[in-house]
Amino acid sequence: MKQTQKAAYGGQAVVEGVMFGGKHHTVTAIRRKDSSIDFFHLPRKTRPIMQKLKKIPFIRGIVAIIEASANGSQHLTYSTDRYDVDPADDEQIKEEKTSKTTLILSVAAIGVLSFLFSKFIFTLIPVFLAALTKPIFPSDIAQVLIEGLFKLILLLGYIYFISMTPMIKRVFQYHGAEHKVINAYENNLELTVENVQAMSRLHYRCGSSFMLFTVIVGVFIYMLVPTDPLWVRVLNRIALIPVVLGVSFEVLQLTNKVRHIPVLRFLGYPGLWLQLLTTKEPDNEQVEVALASFNELLKVEKEKEEQLKIV
């Protein structure tokens, strides 16, 4: 299929829906209790300092992650509040909320803090587990490798067990639908359910791939710092979290750029393999929701571009 240069869109699965983000907006579509599709729009706020930081390699990844955590948590909150509620009861939901500004700020802050907390846990638990094997594997290299192995086991085990719950399984199906829509769009296909379903549920630019790259990149970076004593090792891991995140983001972007080069496309395979766990094949109704979200985003993005041209 012929590839052309197109605007890069990303997204995430939410409860009974899909969020897609563009240059100016993010849009979520969810399937409501009455089978209708509802939308949530969130304009992107332009902050000059953030735009400048996004142009700096290794720094831009951290900025992107923070923004994604803040914005994504708002869309996830919207979906969890409404997916199992009849649209006629939406007024009751609004009455239970605080002011819109307070809600947005608090949800965004919780999203960022939740990401940071989980990253600390995910980083430090393998450190202590690896330290227990120190009498058997005393060398620094062996300790870093074992630490990476524990981190990989923790990641895969966590994803596997949560994927067994009915709700998360459906979220992973919507995740697959999101990837299929992006793949159809990037391959210049008409955005129909049939064409989208024919696409792969895997994508090189996925956040799941990013999670795995943090494990792999971390192993190489940790080779450069001492593992003894344990308190120094812990401090190193905490201090290097931004470094690991920044480098991993650049690796993710690189694998996406070279995915059409036969010799280099294999660089992204580890991330694609992980997506076999974090995505599931969606049904047609789930694809319909993903398409509705993406088409709505394309519409509001086009309207915004036309407004900017007039100004």
CSV table of N, CA, C and O in Angstrom, one decimal, residues 77-133:
chain,number,residue,atom,x,y,z
A,77,THR,N,-11.7,10.0,32.6
A,77,THR,CA,-12.7,10.4,33.6
A,77,THR,C,-14.0,10.6,33.0
A,77,THR,O,-15.1,10.1,33.5
A,78,TYR,N,-14.0,11.3,31.8
A,78,TYR,CA,-15.3,11.5,31.1
A,78,TYR,C,-15.9,10.1,30.7
A,78,TYR,O,-17.1,9.9,30.9
A,79,SER,N,-15.1,9.2,30.2
A,79,SER,CA,-15.7,7.9,29.8
A,79,SER,C,-16.2,7.1,31.0
A,79,SER,O,-17.3,6.5,30.9
A,80,THR,N,-15.4,7.0,32.0
A,80,THR,CA,-15.9,6.2,33.2
A,80,THR,C,-17.1,6.8,33.9
A,80,THR,O,-17.9,6.1,34.5
A,81,ASP,N,-17.3,8.1,33.8
A,81,ASP,CA,-18.5,8.7,34.4
A,81,ASP,C,-19.7,8.4,33.6
A,81,ASP,O,-20.8,8.4,34.2
A,82,ARG,N,-19.6,8.2,32.3
A,82,ARG,CA,-20.8,8.2,31.4
A,82,ARG,C,-21.1,6.9,30.7
A,82,ARG,O,-22.2,6.7,30.2
A,83,TYR,N,-20.1,6.0,30.5
A,83,TYR,CA,-20.3,4.9,29.6
A,83,TYR,C,-21.5,4.0,30.0
A,83,TYR,O,-22.2,3.4,29.2
A,84,ASP,N,-21.8,3.9,31.3
A,84,ASP,CA,-22.9,3.0,31.8
A,84,ASP,C,-24.0,3.8,32.3
A,84,ASP,O,-24.9,3.3,33.1
A,85,VAL,N,-24.1,5.1,32.0
A,85,VAL,CA,-25.2,6.0,32.4
A,85,VAL,C,-26.1,6.3,31.2
A,85,VAL,O,-25.6,6.6,30.1
A,86,ASP,N,-27.4,6.3,31.4
A,86,ASP,CA,-28.3,6.7,30.4
A,86,ASP,C,-28.1,8.2,30.1
A,86,ASP,O,-28.0,9.0,31.0
A,87,PRO,N,-28.0,8.6,28.8
A,87,PRO,CA,-27.8,10.0,28.5
A,87,PRO,C,-28.9,10.9,29.2
A,87,PRO,O,-28.6,12.1,29.4
A,88,ALA,N,-30.0,10.4,29.5
A,88,ALA,CA,-31.1,11.2,30.1
A,88,ALA,C,-30.7,11.6,31.5
A,88,ALA,O,-31.2,12.6,32.1
A,89,ASP,N,-29.7,10.9,32.1
A,89,ASP,CA,-29.2,11.2,33.5
A,89,ASP,C,-28.0,12.0,33.5
A,89,ASP,O,-27.4,12.1,34.6
A,90,ASP,N,-27.6,12.6,32.4
A,90,ASP,CA,-26.3,13.4,32.4
A,90,ASP,C,-26.4,14.6,33.3
A,90,ASP,O,-25.3,15.0,33.9
A,91,GLU,N,-27.5,15.2,33.5
A,91,GLU,CA,-27.6,16.3,34.3
A,91,GLU,C,-27.3,16.0,35.8
A,91,GLU,O,-26.7,16.8,36.5
A,92,GLN,N,-27.6,14.8,36.2
A,92,GLN,CA,-27.3,14.3,37.5
A,92,GLN,C,-25.8,14.2,37.7
A,92,GLN,O,-25.3,14.6,38.8
A,93,ILE,N,-25.1,13.8,36.7
A,93,ILE,CA,-23.6,13.7,36.7
A,93,ILE,C,-23.1,15.1,36.9
A,93,ILE,O,-22.2,15.3,37.7
A,94,LYS,N,-23.6,16.1,36.2
A,94,LYS,CA,-23.1,17.4,36.2
A,94,LYS,C,-23.3,18.0,37.6
A,94,LYS,O,-22.4,18.7,38.1
A,95,GLU,N,-24.4,17.7,38.2
A,95,GLU,CA,-24.7,18.3,39.5
A,95,GLU,C,-23.8,17.7,40.6
A,95,GLU,O,-23.5,18.4,41.6
A,96,GLU,N,-23.3,16.5,40.4
A,96,GLU,CA,-22.4,15.9,41.4
A,96,GLU,C,-21.0,16.4,41.3
A,96,GLU,O,-20.1,16.1,42.1
A,97,LYS,N,-20.7,17.2,40.2
A,97,LYS,CA,-19.3,17.6,40.0
A,97,LYS,C,-19.1,19.0,40.6
A,97,LYS,O,-20.0,19.8,40.9
A,98,THR,N,-17.8,19.4,40.9
A,98,THR,CA,-17.5,20.7,41.3
A,98,THR,C,-17.4,21.6,40.0
A,98,THR,O,-17.8,21.1,38.9
A,99,SER,N,-16.9,22.8,40.1
A,99,SER,CA,-16.8,23.6,38.9
A,99,SER,C,-16.0,23.0,37.9
A,99,SER,O,-15.1,22.2,38.2
A,100,LYS,N,-16.2,23.3,36.6
A,100,LYS,CA,-15.5,22.7,35.5
A,100,LYS,C,-14.0,23.0,35.6
A,100,LYS,O,-13.1,22.1,35.4
A,101,THR,N,-13.6,24.2,35.9
A,101,THR,CA,-12.2,24.5,36.0
A,101,THR,C,-11.5,23.7,37.1
A,101,THR,O,-10.4,23.1,36.9
A,102,THR,N,-12.1,23.6,38.3
A,102,THR,CA,-11.5,22.9,39.4
A,102,THR,C,-11.4,21.4,39.0
A,102,THR,O,-10.4,20.8,39.3
A,103,LEU,N,-12.4,20.9,38.3
A,103,LEU,CA,-12.4,19.5,38.0
A,103,LEU,C,-11.3,19.2,37.0
A,103,LEU,O,-10.5,18.2,37.2
A,104,ILE,N,-11.1,20.0,36.0
A,104,ILE,CA,-10.1,19.8,35.0
A,104,ILE,C,-8.7,19.8,35.6
A,104,ILE,O,-7.9,19.0,35.3
A,105,LEU,N,-8.5,20.8,36.4
A,105,LEU,CA,-7.2,20.9,37.0
A,105,LEU,C,-6.9,19.8,38.0
A,105,LEU,O,-5.8,19.2,38.0
A,106,SER,N,-7.9,19.3,38.8
A,106,SER,CA,-7.6,18.3,39.7
A,106,SER,C,-7.4,16.9,39.0
A,106,SER,O,-6.5,16.2,39.3
A,107,VAL,N,-8.2,16.7,37.9
A,107,VAL,CA,-8.1,15.4,37.2
A,107,VAL,C,-6.7,15.4,36.5
A,107,VAL,O,-6.0,14.3,36.4
A,108,ALA,N,-6.3,16.5,35.9
A,108,ALA,CA,-5.0,16.5,35.2
A,108,ALA,C,-3.9,16.3,36.1
A,108,ALA,O,-2.9,15.6,35.8
A,109,ALA,N,-4.0,16.9,37.3
A,109,ALA,CA,-2.9,16.8,38.3
A,109,ALA,C,-2.8,15.3,38.8
A,109,ALA,O,-1.8,14.7,38.9
A,110,ILE,N,-4.0,14.7,39.0
A,110,ILE,CA,-4.0,13.3,39.5
A,110,ILE,C,-3.4,12.4,38.4
A,110,ILE,O,-2.7,11.4,38.7
A,111,GLY,N,-3.7,12.7,37.1
A,111,GLY,CA,-3.2,11.9,36.0
A,111,GLY,C,-1.6,11.9,36.0
A,111,GLY,O,-1.0,10.9,35.9
A,112,VAL,N,-1.1,13.1,36.2
A,112,VAL,CA,0.4,13.3,36.2
A,112,VAL,C,1.0,12.6,37.4
A,112,VAL,O,2.0,11.8,37.3
A,113,LEU,N,0.4,12.8,38.6
A,113,LEU,CA,0.9,12.2,39.8
A,113,LEU,C,0.8,10.7,39.8
A,113,LEU,O,1.7,10.0,40.2
A,114,SER,N,-0.3,10.2,39.2
A,114,SER,CA,-0.4,8.7,39.1
A,114,SER,C,0.7,8.1,38.2
A,114,SER,O,1.2,7.0,38.5
A,115,PHE,N,1.0,8.8,37.1
A,115,PHE,CA,2.0,8.3,36.2
A,115,PHE,C,3.4,8.3,36.9
A,115,PHE,O,4.1,7.3,36.9
A,116,LEU,N,3.7,9.4,37.6
A,116,LEU,CA,5.0,9.5,38.3
A,116,LEU,C,5.1,8.4,39.4
A,116,LEU,O,6.1,7.8,39.6
A,117,PHE,N,4.0,8.2,40.2
A,117,PHE,CA,4.0,7.2,41.2
A,117,PHE,C,4.2,5.8,40.7
A,117,PHE,O,5.0,5.1,41.2
A,118,SER,N,3.5,5.5,39.6
A,118,SER,CA,3.6,4.2,39.0
A,118,SER,C,5.0,4.0,38.5
A,118,SER,O,5.6,2.9,38.5
A,119,LYS,N,5.6,5.0,37.9
A,119,LYS,CA,7.0,5.0,37.4
A,119,LYS,C,8.0,4.7,38.5
A,119,LYS,O,8.9,3.9,38.3
A,120,PHE,N,7.8,5.3,39.6
A,120,PHE,CA,8.7,5.1,40.8
A,120,PHE,C,8.6,3.7,41.2
A,120,PHE,O,9.6,3.0,41.5
A,121,ILE,N,7.4,3.2,41.4
A,121,ILE,CA,7.2,1.8,41.8
A,121,ILE,C,7.8,0.8,40.8
A,121,ILE,O,8.5,-0.1,41.2
A,122,PHE,N,7.5,1.0,39.6
A,122,PHE,CA,8.0,0.2,38.5
A,122,PHE,C,9.5,0.2,38.4
A,122,PHE,O,10.1,-0.8,38.1
A,123,THR,N,10.1,1.3,38.8
A,123,THR,CA,11.6,1.4,38.7
A,123,THR,C,12.3,0.8,40.0
A,123,THR,O,13.3,0.2,39.8
A,124,LEU,N,11.7,1.0,41.1
A,124,LEU,CA,12.4,0.7,42.4
A,124,LEU,C,12.2,-0.8,42.8
A,124,LEU,O,13.1,-1.4,43.4
A,125,ILE,N,11.0,-1.4,42.6
A,125,ILE,CA,10.8,-2.7,43.0
A,125,ILE,C,11.8,-3.7,42.4
A,125,ILE,O,12.4,-4.5,43.2
A,126,PRO,N,12.1,-3.6,41.1
A,126,PRO,CA,13.2,-4.5,40.6
A,126,PRO,C,14.5,-4.3,41.2
A,126,PRO,O,15.3,-5.2,41.2
A,127,VAL,N,14.8,-3.1,41.6
A,127,VAL,CA,16.1,-2.8,42.3
A,127,VAL,C,16.3,-3.6,43.5
A,127,VAL,O,17.3,-4.3,43.7
A,128,PHE,N,15.3,-3.6,44.4
A,128,PHE,CA,15.3,-4.4,45.6
A,128,PHE,C,15.3,-5.9,45.4
A,128,PHE,O,16.0,-6.7,46.1
A,129,LEU,N,14.5,-6.3,44.4
A,129,LEU,CA,14.5,-7.8,44.0
A,129,LEU,C,15.9,-8.2,43.5
A,129,LEU,O,16.4,-9.3,43.9
A,130,ALA,N,16.5,-7.4,42.7
A,130,ALA,CA,17.8,-7.8,42.1
A,130,ALA,C,18.8,-7.8,43.2
A,130,ALA,O,19.8,-8.6,43.2
A,131,ALA,N,18.7,-6.9,44.2
A,131,ALA,CA,19.7,-6.8,45.3
A,131,ALA,C,19.7,-8.1,46.1
A,131,ALA,O,20.7,-8.4,46.7
A,132,LEU,N,18.6,-8.7,46.2
A,132,LEU,CA,18.5,-10.0,46.9
A,132,LEU,C,19.3,-11.1,46.3
A,132,LEU,O,19.7,-12.1,47.0
A,133,THR,N,19.6,-10.9,45.0
A,133,THR,CA,20.4,-12.0,44.3
A,133,THR,C,21.9,-11.6,44.3
A,133,THR,O,22.7,-12.3,43.7
